[in-house]
PDB file of C-alpha atoms in Angstrom:
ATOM      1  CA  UNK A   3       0.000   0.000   0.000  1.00 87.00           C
ATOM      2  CA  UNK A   4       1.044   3.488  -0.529  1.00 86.00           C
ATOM      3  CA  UNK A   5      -0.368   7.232   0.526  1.00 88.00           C
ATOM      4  CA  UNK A   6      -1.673   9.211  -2.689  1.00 89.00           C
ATOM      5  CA  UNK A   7      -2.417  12.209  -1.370  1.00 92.00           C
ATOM      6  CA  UNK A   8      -5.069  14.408   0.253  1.00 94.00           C
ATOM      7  CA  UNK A   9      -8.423  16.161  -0.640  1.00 95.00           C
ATOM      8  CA  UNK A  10      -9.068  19.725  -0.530  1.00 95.00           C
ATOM      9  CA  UNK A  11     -12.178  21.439  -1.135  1.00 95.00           C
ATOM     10  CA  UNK A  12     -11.558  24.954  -1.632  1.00 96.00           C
ATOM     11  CA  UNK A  13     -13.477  28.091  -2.408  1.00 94.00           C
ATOM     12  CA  UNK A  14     -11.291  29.988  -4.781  1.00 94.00           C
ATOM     13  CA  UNK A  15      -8.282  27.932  -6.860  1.00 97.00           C
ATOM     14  CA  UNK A  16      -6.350  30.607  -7.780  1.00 97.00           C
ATOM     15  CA  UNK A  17      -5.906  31.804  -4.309  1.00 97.00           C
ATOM     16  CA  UNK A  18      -5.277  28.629  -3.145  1.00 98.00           C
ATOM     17  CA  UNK A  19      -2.657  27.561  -6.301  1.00 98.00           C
ATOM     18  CA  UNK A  20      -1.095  31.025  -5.021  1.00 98.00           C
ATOM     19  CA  UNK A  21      -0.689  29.992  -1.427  1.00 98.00           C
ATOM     20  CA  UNK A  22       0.259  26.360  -1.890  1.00 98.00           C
ATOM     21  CA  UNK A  23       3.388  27.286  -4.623  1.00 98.00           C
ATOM     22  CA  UNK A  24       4.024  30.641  -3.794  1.00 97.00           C
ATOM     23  CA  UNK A  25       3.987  30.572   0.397  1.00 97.00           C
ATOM     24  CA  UNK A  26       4.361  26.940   0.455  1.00 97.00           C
ATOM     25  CA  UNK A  27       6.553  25.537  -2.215  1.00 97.00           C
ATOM     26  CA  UNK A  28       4.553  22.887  -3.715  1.00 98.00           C
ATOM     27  CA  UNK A  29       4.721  21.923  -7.517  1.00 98.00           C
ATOM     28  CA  UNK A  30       2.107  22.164  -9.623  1.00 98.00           C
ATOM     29  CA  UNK A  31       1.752  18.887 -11.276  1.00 98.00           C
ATOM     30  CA  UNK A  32      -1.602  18.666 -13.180  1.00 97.00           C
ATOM     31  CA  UNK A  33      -4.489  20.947 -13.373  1.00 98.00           C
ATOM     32  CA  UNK A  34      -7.943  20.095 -15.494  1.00 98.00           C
ATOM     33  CA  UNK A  35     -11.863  20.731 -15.442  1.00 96.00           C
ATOM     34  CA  UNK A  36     -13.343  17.288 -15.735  1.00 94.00           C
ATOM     35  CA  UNK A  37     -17.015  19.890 -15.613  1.00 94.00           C
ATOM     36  CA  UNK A  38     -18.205  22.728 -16.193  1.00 96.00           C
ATOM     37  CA  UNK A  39     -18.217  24.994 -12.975  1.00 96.00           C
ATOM     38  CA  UNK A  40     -15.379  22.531 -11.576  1.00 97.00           C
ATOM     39  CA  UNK A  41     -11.363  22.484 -11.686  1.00 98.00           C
ATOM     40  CA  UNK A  42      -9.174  19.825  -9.803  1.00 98.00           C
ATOM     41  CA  UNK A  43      -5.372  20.697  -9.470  1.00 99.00           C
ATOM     42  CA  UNK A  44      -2.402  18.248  -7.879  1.00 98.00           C
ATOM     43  CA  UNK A  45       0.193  19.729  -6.143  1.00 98.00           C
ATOM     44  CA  UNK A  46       3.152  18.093  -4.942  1.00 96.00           C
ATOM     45  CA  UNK A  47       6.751  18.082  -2.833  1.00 92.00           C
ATOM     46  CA  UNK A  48       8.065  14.462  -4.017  1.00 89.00           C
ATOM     47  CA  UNK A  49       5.780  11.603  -4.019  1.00 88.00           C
ATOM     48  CA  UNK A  50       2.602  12.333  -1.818  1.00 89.00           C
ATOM     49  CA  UNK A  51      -0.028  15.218  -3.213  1.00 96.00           C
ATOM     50  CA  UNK A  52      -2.277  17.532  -2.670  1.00 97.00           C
ATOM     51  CA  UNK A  53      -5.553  17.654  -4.647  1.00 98.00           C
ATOM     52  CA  UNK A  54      -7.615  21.026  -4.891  1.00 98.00           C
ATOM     53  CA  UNK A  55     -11.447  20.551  -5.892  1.00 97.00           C
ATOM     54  CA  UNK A  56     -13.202  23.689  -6.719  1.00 97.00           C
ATOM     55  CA  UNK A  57     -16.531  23.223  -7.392  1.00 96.00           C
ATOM     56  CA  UNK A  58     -18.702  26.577  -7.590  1.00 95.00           C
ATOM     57  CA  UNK A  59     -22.386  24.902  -6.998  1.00 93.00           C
ATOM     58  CA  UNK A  60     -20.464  24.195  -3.576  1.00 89.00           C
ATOM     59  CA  UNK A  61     -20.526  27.120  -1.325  1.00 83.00           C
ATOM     60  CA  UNK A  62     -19.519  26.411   1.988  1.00 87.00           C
ATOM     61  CA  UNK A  63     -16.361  24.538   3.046  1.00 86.00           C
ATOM     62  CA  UNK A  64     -16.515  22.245   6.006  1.00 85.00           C
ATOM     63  CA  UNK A  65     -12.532  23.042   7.067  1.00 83.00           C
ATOM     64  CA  UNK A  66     -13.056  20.930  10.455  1.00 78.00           C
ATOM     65  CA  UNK A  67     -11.949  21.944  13.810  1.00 78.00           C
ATOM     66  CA  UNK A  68      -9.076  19.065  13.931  1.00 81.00           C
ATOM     67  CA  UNK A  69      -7.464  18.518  10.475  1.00 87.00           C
ATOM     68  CA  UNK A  70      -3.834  20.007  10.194  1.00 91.00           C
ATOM     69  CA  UNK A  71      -1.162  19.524   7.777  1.00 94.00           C
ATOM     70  CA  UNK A  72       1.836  19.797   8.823  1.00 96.00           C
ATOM     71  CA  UNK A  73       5.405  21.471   6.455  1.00 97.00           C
ATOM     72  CA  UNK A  74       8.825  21.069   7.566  1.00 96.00           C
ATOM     73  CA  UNK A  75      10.296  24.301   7.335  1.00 97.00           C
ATOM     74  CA  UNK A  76      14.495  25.142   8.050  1.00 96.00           C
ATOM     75  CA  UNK A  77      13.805  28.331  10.641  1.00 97.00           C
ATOM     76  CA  UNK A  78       9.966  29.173  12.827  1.00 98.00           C
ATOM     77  CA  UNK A  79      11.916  32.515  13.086  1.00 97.00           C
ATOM     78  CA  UNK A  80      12.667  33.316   9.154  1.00 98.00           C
ATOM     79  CA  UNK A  81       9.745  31.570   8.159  1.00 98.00           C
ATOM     80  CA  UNK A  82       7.086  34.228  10.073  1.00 98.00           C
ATOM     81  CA  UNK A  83       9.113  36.747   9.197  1.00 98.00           C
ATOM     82  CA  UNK A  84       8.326  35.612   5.117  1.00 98.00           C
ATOM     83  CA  UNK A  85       5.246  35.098   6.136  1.00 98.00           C
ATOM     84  CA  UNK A  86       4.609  38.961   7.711  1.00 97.00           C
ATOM     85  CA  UNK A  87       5.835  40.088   4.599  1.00 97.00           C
ATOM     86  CA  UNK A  88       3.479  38.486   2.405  1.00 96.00           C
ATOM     87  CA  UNK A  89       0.713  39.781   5.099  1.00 96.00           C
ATOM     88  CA  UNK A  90      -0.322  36.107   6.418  1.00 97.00           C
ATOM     89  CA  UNK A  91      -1.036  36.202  10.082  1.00 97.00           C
ATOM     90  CA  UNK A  92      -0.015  33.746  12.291  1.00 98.00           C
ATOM     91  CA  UNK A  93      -2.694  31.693  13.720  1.00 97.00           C
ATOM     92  CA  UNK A  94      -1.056  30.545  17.003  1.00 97.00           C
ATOM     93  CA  UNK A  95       2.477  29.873  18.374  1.00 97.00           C
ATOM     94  CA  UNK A  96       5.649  29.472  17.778  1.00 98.00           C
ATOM     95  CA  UNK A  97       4.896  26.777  20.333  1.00 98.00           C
ATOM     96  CA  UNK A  98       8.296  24.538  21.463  1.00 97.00           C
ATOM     97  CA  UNK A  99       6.708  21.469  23.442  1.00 96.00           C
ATOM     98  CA  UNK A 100      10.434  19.852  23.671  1.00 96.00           C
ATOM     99  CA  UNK A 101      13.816  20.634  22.958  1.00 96.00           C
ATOM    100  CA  UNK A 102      13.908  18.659  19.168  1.00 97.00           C
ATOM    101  CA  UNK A 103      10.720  21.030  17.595  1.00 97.00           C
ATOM    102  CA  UNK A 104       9.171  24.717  17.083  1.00 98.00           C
ATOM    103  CA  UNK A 105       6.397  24.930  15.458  1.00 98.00           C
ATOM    104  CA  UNK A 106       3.314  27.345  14.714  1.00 98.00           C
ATOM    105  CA  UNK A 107       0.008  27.488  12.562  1.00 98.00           C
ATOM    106  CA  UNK A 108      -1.204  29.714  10.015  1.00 98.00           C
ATOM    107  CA  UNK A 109      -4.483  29.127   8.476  1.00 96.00           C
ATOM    108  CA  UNK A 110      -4.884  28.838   3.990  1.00 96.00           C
ATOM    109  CA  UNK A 111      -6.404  30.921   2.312  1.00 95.00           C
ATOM    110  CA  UNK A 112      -9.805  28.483   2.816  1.00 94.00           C
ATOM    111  CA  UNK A 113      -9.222  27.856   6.654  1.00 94.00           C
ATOM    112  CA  UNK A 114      -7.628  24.883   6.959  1.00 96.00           C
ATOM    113  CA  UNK A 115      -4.852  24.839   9.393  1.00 96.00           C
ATOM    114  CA  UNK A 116      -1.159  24.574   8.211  1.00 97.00           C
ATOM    115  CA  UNK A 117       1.505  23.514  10.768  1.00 97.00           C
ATOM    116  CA  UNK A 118       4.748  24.939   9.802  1.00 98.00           C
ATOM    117  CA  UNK A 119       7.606  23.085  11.740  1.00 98.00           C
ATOM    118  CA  UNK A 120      11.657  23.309  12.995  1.00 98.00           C
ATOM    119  CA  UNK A 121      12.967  20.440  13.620  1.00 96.00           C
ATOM    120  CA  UNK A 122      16.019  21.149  15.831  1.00 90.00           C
TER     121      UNK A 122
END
């Protein structure tokens, strides 16, 4: 068996193709409308992806209260301050719960929450 990838519903693809290459370095990989009024995209960082549905007779996004993903990143400290400058606000943290790992949240541009850690 082998992880694929995960499932996105989001409310505006362009915004979210922005924030997932641009803030987050994913690849675009493929990108198609298999209907009218509906566009899927895969995004990737090696193997495992990230599918975006957009789907316009869909109007609100169930984002859940527990569903994180989590990106390794090289510094919490550089990392916010990239983030500041591209005007994305910190959600909550940095947070260190042991010596080994900083991390903090921010939130996409549909909600969902994206964990952004140090490994130390």
């Amino acid at each position: 068996m082998k992880y694929l990838w995960t499932t996105l519903s989001v409310k505006e693809m362009e915004r979210s193709l922005d924030f997932y290459q641009n803030i987050l370095g994913l690849t675009l990989k493929r990108k198609f409308s298999p209907a009218p009024g509906m566009e899927f995209a895969f995004l990737a960082d090696g193997e495992t992806e990230l599918e975006l549905i957009y789907n316009e007779k869909v109007k609100d996004i169930k984002t859940g209260d527990s569903l994180s993903m989590g990106f390794k990143i090289e510094s919490t400290d550089k990392f916010m301050e990239f983030l500041k400058e591209k005007e994305i606000d910190i959600h909550s943290g940095p947070f260190q719960p042991n010596p080994n790992i900083r991390f903090f949240f921010v939130l996409d541009p549909n909600g969902y929450k994206i964990q952004l850690v140090e490994e130390m």
